[in-house]
mmCIF file of C-alpha atoms in Angstrom:
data_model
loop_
_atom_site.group_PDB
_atom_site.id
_atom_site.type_symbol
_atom_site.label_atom_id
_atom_site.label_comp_id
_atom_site.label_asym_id
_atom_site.label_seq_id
_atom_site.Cartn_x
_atom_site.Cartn_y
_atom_site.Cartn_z
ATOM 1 C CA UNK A 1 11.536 -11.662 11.500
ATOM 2 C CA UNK A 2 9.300 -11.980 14.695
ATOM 3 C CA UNK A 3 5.536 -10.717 15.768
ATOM 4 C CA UNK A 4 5.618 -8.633 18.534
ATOM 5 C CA UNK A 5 1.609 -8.075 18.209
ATOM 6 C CA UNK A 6 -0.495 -9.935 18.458
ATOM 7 C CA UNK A 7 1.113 -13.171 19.512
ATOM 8 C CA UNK A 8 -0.518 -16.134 18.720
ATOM 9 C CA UNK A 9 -1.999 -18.788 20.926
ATOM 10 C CA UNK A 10 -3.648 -22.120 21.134
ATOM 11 C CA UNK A 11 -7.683 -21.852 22.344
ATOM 12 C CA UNK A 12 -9.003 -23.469 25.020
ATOM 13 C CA UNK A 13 -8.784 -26.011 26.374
ATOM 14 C CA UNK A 14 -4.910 -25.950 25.215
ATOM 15 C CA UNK A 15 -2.527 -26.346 28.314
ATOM 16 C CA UNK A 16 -0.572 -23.408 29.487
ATOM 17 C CA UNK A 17 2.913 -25.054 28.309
ATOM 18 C CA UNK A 18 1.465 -25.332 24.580
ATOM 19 C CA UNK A 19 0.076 -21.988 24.778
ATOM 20 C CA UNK A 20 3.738 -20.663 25.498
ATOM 21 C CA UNK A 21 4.962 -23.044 23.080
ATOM 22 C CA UNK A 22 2.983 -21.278 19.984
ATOM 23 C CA UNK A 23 3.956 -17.968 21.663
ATOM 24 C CA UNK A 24 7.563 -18.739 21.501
ATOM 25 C CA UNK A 25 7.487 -19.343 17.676
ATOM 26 C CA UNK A 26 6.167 -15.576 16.899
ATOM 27 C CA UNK A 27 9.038 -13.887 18.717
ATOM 28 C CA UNK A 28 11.656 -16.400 17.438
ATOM 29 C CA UNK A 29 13.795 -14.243 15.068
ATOM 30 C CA UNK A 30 13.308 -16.641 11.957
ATOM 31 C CA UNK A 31 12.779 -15.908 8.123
ATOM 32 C CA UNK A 32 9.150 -16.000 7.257
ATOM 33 C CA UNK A 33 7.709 -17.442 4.268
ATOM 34 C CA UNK A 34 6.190 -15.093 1.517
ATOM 35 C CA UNK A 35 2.748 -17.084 2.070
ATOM 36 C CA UNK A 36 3.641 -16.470 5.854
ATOM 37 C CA UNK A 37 3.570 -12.506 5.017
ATOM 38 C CA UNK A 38 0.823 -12.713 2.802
ATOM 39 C CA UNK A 39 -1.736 -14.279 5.432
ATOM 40 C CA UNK A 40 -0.527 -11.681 7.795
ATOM 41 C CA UNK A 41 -1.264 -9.060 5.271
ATOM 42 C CA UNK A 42 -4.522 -10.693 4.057
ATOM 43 C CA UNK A 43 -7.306 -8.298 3.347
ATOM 44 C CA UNK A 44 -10.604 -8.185 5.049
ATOM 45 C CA UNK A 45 -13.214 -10.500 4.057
ATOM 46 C CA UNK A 46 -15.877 -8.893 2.471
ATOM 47 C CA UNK A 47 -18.113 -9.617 5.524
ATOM 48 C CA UNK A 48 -15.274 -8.396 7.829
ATOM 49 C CA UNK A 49 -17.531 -5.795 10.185
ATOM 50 C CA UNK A 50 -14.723 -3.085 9.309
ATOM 51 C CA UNK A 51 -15.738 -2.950 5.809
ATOM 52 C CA UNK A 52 -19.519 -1.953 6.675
ATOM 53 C CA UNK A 53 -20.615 0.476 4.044
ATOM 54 C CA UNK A 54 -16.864 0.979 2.050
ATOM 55 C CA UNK A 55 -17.216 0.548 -1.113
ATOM 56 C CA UNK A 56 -13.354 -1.063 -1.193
ATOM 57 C CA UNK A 57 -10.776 -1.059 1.113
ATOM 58 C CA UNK A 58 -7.748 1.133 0.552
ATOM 59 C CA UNK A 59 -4.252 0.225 2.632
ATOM 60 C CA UNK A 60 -1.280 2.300 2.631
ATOM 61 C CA UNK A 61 1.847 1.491 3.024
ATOM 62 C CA UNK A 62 5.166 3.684 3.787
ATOM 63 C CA UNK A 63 8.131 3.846 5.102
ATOM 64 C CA UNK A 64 9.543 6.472 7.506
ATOM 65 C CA UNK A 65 12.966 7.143 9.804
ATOM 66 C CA UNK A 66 12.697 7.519 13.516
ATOM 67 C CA UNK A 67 12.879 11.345 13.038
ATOM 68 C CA UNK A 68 9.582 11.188 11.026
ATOM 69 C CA UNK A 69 10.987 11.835 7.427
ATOM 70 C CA UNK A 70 9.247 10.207 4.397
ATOM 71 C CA UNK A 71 12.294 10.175 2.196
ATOM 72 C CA UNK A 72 16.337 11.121 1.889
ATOM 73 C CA UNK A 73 16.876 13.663 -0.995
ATOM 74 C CA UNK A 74 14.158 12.720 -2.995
ATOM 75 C CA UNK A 75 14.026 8.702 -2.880
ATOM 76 C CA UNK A 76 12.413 5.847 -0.059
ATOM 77 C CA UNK A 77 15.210 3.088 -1.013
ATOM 78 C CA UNK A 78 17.863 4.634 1.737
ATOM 79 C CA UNK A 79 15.309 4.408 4.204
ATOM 80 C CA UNK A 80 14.435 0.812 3.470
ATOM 81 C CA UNK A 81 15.428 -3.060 4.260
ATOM 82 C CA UNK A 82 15.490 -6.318 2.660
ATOM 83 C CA UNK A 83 12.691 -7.190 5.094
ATOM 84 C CA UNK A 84 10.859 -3.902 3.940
ATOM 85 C CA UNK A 85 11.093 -4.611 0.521
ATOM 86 C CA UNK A 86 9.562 -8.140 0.987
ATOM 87 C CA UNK A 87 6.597 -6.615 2.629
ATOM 88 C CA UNK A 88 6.473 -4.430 -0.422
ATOM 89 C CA UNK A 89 6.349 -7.206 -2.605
ATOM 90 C CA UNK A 90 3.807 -8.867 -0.861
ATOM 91 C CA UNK A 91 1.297 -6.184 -0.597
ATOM 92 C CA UNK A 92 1.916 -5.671 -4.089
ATOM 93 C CA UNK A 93 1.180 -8.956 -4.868
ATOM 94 C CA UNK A 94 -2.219 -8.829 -2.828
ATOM 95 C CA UNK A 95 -3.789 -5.730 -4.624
ATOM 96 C CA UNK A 96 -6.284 -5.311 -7.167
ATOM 97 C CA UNK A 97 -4.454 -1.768 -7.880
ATOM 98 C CA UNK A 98 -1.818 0.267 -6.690
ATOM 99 C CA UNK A 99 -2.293 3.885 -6.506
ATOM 100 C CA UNK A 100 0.208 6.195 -6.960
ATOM 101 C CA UNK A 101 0.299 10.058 -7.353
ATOM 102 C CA UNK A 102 2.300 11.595 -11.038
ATOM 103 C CA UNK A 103 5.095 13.444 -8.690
ATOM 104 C CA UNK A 104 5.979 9.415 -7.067
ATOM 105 C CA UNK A 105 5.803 8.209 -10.492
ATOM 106 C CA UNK A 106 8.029 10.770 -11.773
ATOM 107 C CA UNK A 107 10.646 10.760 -8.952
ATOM 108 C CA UNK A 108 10.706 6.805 -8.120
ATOM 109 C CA UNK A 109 10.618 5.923 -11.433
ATOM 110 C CA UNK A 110 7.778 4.043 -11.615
ATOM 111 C CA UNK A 111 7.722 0.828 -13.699
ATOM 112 C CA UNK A 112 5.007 -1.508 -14.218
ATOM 113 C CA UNK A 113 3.438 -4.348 -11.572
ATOM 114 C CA UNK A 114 4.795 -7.553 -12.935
ATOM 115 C CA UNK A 115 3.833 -11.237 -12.146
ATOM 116 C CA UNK A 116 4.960 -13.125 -9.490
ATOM 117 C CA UNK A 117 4.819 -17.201 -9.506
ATOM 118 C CA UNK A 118 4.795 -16.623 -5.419
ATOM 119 C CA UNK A 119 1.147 -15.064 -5.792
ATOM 120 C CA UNK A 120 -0.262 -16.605 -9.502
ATOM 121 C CA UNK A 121 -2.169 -19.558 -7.161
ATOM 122 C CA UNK A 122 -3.792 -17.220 -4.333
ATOM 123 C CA UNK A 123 -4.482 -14.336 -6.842
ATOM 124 C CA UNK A 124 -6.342 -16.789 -9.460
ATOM 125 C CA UNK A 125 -8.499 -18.006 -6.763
ATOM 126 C CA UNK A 126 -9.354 -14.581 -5.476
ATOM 127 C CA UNK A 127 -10.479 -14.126 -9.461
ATOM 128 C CA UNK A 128 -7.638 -11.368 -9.793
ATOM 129 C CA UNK A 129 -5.528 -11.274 -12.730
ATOM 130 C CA UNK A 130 -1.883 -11.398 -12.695
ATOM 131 C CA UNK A 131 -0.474 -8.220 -11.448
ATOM 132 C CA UNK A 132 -2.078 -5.825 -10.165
ATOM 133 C CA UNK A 133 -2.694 -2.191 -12.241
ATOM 134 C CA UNK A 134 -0.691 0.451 -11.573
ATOM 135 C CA UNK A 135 -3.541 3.386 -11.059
ATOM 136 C CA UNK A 136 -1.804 7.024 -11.469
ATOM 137 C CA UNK A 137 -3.541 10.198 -9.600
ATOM 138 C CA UNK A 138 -2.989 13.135 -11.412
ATOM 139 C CA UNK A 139 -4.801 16.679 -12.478
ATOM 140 C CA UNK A 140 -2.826 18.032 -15.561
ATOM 141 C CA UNK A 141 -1.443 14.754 -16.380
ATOM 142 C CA UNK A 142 1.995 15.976 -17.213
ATOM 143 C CA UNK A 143 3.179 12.401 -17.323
ATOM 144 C CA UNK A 144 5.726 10.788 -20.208
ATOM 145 C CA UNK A 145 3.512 8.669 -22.178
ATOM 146 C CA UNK A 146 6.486 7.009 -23.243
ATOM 147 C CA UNK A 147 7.360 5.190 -20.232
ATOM 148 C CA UNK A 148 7.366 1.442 -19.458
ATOM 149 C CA UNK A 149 4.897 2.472 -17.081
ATOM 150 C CA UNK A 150 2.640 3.117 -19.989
ATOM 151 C CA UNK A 151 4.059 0.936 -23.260
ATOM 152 C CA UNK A 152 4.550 -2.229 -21.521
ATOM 153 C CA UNK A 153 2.421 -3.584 -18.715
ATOM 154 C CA UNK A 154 1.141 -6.535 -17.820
ATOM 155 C CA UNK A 155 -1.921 -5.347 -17.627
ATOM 156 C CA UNK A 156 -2.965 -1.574 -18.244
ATOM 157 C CA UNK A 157 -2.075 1.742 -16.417
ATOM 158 C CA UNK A 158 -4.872 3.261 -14.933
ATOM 159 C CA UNK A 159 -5.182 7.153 -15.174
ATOM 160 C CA UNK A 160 -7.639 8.989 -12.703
ATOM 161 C CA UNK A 161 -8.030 12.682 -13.282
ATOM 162 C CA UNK A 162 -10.924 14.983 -13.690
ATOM 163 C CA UNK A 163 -13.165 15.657 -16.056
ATOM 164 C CA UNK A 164 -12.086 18.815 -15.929
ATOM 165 C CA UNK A 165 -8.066 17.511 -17.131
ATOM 166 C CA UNK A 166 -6.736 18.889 -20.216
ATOM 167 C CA UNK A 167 -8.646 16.761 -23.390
ATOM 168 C CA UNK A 168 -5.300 16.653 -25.341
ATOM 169 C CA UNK A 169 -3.646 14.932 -21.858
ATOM 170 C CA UNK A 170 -6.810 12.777 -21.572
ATOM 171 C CA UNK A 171 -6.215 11.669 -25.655
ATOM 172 C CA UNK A 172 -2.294 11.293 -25.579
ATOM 173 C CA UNK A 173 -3.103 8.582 -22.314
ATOM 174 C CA UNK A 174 -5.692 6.737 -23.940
ATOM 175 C CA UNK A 175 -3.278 6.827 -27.167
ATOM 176 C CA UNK A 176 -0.581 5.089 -25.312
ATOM 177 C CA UNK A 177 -2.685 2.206 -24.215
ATOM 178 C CA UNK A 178 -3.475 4.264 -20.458
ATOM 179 C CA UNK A 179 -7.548 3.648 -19.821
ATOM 180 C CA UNK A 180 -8.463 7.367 -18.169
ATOM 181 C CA UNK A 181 -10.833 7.097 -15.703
ATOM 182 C CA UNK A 182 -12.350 10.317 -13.695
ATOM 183 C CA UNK A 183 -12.929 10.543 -9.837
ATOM 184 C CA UNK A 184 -13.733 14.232 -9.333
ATOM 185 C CA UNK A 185 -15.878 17.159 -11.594
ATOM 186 C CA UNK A 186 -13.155 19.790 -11.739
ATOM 187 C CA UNK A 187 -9.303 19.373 -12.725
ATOM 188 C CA UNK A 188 -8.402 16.675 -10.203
ATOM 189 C CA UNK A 189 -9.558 13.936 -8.880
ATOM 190 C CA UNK A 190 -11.846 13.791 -5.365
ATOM 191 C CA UNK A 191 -9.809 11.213 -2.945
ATOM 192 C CA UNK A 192 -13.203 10.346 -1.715
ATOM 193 C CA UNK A 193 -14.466 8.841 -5.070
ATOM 194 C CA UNK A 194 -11.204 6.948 -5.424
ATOM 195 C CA UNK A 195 -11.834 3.679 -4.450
ATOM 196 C CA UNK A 196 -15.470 3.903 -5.899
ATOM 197 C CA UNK A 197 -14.642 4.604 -9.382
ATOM 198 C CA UNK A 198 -12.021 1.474 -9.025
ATOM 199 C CA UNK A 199 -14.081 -1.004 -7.516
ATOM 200 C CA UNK A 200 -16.829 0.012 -10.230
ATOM 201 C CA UNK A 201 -13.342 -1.836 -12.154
ATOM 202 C CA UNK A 202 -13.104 -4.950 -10.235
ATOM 203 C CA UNK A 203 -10.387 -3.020 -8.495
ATOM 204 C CA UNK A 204 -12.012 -3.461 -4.395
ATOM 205 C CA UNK A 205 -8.050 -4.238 -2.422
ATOM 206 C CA UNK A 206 -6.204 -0.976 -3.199
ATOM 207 C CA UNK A 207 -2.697 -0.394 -2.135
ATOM 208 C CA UNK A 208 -1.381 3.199 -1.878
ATOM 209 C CA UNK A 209 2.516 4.182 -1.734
ATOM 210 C CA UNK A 210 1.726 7.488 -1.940
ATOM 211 C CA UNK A 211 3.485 9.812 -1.733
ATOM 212 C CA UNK A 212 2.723 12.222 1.218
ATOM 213 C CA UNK A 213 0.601 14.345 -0.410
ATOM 214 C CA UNK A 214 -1.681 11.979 -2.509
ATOM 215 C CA UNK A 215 -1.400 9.989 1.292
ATOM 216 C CA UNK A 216 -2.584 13.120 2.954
ATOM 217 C CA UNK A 217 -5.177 13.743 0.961
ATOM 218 C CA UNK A 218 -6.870 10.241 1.104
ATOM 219 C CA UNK A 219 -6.441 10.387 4.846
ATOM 220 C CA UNK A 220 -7.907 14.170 4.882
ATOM 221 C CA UNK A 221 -10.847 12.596 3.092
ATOM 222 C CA UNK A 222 -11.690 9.822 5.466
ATOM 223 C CA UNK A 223 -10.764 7.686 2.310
ATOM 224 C CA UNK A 224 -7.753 5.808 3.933
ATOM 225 C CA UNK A 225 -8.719 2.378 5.799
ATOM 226 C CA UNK A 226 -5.439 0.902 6.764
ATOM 227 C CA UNK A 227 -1.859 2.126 7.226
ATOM 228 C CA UNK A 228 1.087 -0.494 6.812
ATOM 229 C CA UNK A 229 3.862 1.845 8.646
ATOM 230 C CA UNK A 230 7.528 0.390 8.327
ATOM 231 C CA UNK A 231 9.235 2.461 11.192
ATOM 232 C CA UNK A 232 13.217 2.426 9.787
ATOM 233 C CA UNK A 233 16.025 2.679 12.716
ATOM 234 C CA UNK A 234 17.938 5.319 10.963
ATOM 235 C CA UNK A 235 18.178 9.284 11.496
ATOM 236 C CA UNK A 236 17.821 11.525 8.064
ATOM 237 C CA UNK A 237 16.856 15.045 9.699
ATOM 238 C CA UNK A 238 16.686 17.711 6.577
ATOM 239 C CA UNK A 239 13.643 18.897 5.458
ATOM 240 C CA UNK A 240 12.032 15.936 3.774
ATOM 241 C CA UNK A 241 8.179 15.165 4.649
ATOM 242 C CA UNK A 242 6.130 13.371 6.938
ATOM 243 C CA UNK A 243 4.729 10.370 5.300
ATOM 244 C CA UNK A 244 1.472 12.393 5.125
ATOM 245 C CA UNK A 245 1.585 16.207 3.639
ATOM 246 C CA UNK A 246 -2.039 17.444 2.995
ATOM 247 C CA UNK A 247 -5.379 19.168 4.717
ATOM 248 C CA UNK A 248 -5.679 19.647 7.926
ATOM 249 C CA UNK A 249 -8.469 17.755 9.684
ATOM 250 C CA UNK A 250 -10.965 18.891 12.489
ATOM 251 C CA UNK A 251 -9.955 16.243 14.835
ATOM 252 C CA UNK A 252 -7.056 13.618 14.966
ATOM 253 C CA UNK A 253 -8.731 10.341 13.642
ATOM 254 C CA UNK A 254 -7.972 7.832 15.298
ATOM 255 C CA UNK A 255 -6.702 4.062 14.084
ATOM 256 C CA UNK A 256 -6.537 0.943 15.923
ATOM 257 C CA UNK A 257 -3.262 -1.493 16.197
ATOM 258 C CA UNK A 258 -3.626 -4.323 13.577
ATOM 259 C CA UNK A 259 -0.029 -5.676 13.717
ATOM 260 C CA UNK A 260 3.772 -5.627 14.630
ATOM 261 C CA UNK A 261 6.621 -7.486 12.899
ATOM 262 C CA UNK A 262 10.125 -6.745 13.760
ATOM 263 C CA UNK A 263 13.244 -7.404 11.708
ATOM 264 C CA UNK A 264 17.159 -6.046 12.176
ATOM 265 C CA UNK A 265 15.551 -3.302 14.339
ATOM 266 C CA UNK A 266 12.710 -2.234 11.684
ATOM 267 C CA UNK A 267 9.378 -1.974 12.845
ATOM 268 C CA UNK A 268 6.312 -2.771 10.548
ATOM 269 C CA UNK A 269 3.270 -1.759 11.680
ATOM 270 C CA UNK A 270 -0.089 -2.159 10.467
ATOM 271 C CA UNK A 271 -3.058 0.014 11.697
ATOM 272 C CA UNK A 272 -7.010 -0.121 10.718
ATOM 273 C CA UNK A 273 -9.545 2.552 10.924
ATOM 274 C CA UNK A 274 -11.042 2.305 14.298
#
């Protein structure tokens, strides 16, 4: 793996020669460290400037072909990399929560967070506990109860609905150990509450995988703050998705260039609200 952007350098008064010598070791194509990825990937600082007035901060991240298609017949993996799956784990191992919409969970087959020795010593000192929840977005929550993703986490499934949701849905959840939370008045849940009802949980560094729509509906909302883009070298035309499938908005919003890694021809992006 190698940054393309931003490369790193030495400040002043550092000498041209060691300047190009701490360049050199970001392009170098060389495995990186997990702790190396998770710095990269490190959240704003809750005085960071970009968080003025958010109530969390909620990063995306997805995975798309050159041809702009969000999945092959149904599923991510054939789009992915080892590399891609690393970054995966790491952001994963940086959340508070991971939110996911019920049609993901269904088709990806969704399992719970688990613990990672890699991340135990930099999650305990950012007071987080030891995996992060799994949050699930749906409205009628047609969902089997009877999942791993429900009977045996690490720590418990989060279900955000409306209070509108069916109350026989809402008592089957809480019955299987799911804690039901509500983000929106009618049957589903507002994007734009999102990350308030989960920080109102300890739950501030949210991680969404999507998929499109859930995606497109957070970024519809002016909910989304960062998008971790993994750009795959492969071709999958067909009719699959973008990587973001909801509202249209008045004007384009614009994002501004966080990051670049590059691995076996893979590009992973990462882009802030500007």
């Amino acid at each position: 793996m190698r940054r393309l952007f931003p490369l790193t350098a030495l400040p002043a008064p550092a000498s041209d020669v060691e300047n190009a010598q701490v360049a050199a070791i970001d392009v170098v194509d060389r495995p990186w460290t997990l702790d190396e990825l998770a710095d990269a990937y490190a959240y704003p600082a809750a005085d960071d400037p970009a968080r003025t007035g958010r109530t969390g901060w909620l990063r995306a991240n997805m995975v798309s072909s050159m041809d702009g298609a969000a999945h092959h017949e149904g599923r991510s993996q054939p789009l992915s990399s080892d590399a891609d799956m690393r970054i995966f784990g790491v952001l994963r191992g940086l959340a508070d929560a991971v939110v996911v919409g019920a049609e993901t969970v269904r088709k990806e087959g969704y399992r719970p967070a688990r613990a990672r020795e890699a991340f135990a010593a930099r999650r305990a000192a950012a007071g987080q506990g030891p995996a992060p929840a799994i949050a699930v977005v749906t409205a009628g929550l047609g969902l089997d109860f009877g999942l791993p993703l429900f009977t045996e986490p690490l720590v418990p499934t989060l279900v955000l609905t409306g209070a509108g949701a069916p109350a026989d849905r809402v008592a089957k959840a809480r019955a299987a150990g799911a804690e039901v939370l509500f983000a929106g008045e009618g049957l589903g849940v507002d994007p734009a509450r999102v990350a308030g009802v989960l920080a109102e949980r300890g739950h501030a560094r949210l991680l969404t995988e999507g998929g499109p729509k859930l995606l497109g509906q957070f970024a519809a909302a002016g909910a989304l703050d960062e998008m971790c883009l993994s750009l795959a070298p492969v071709v999958a035309v067909g009719d699959a998705p973008r990587i973001m499938d909801g509202p249209a908005v008045p004007v384009p919003e614009r994002f501004a260039l966080a990051s670049v890694l590059e691995e076996a021809g893979f590009l992973f992006t990462r882009y802030r609200r500007s």
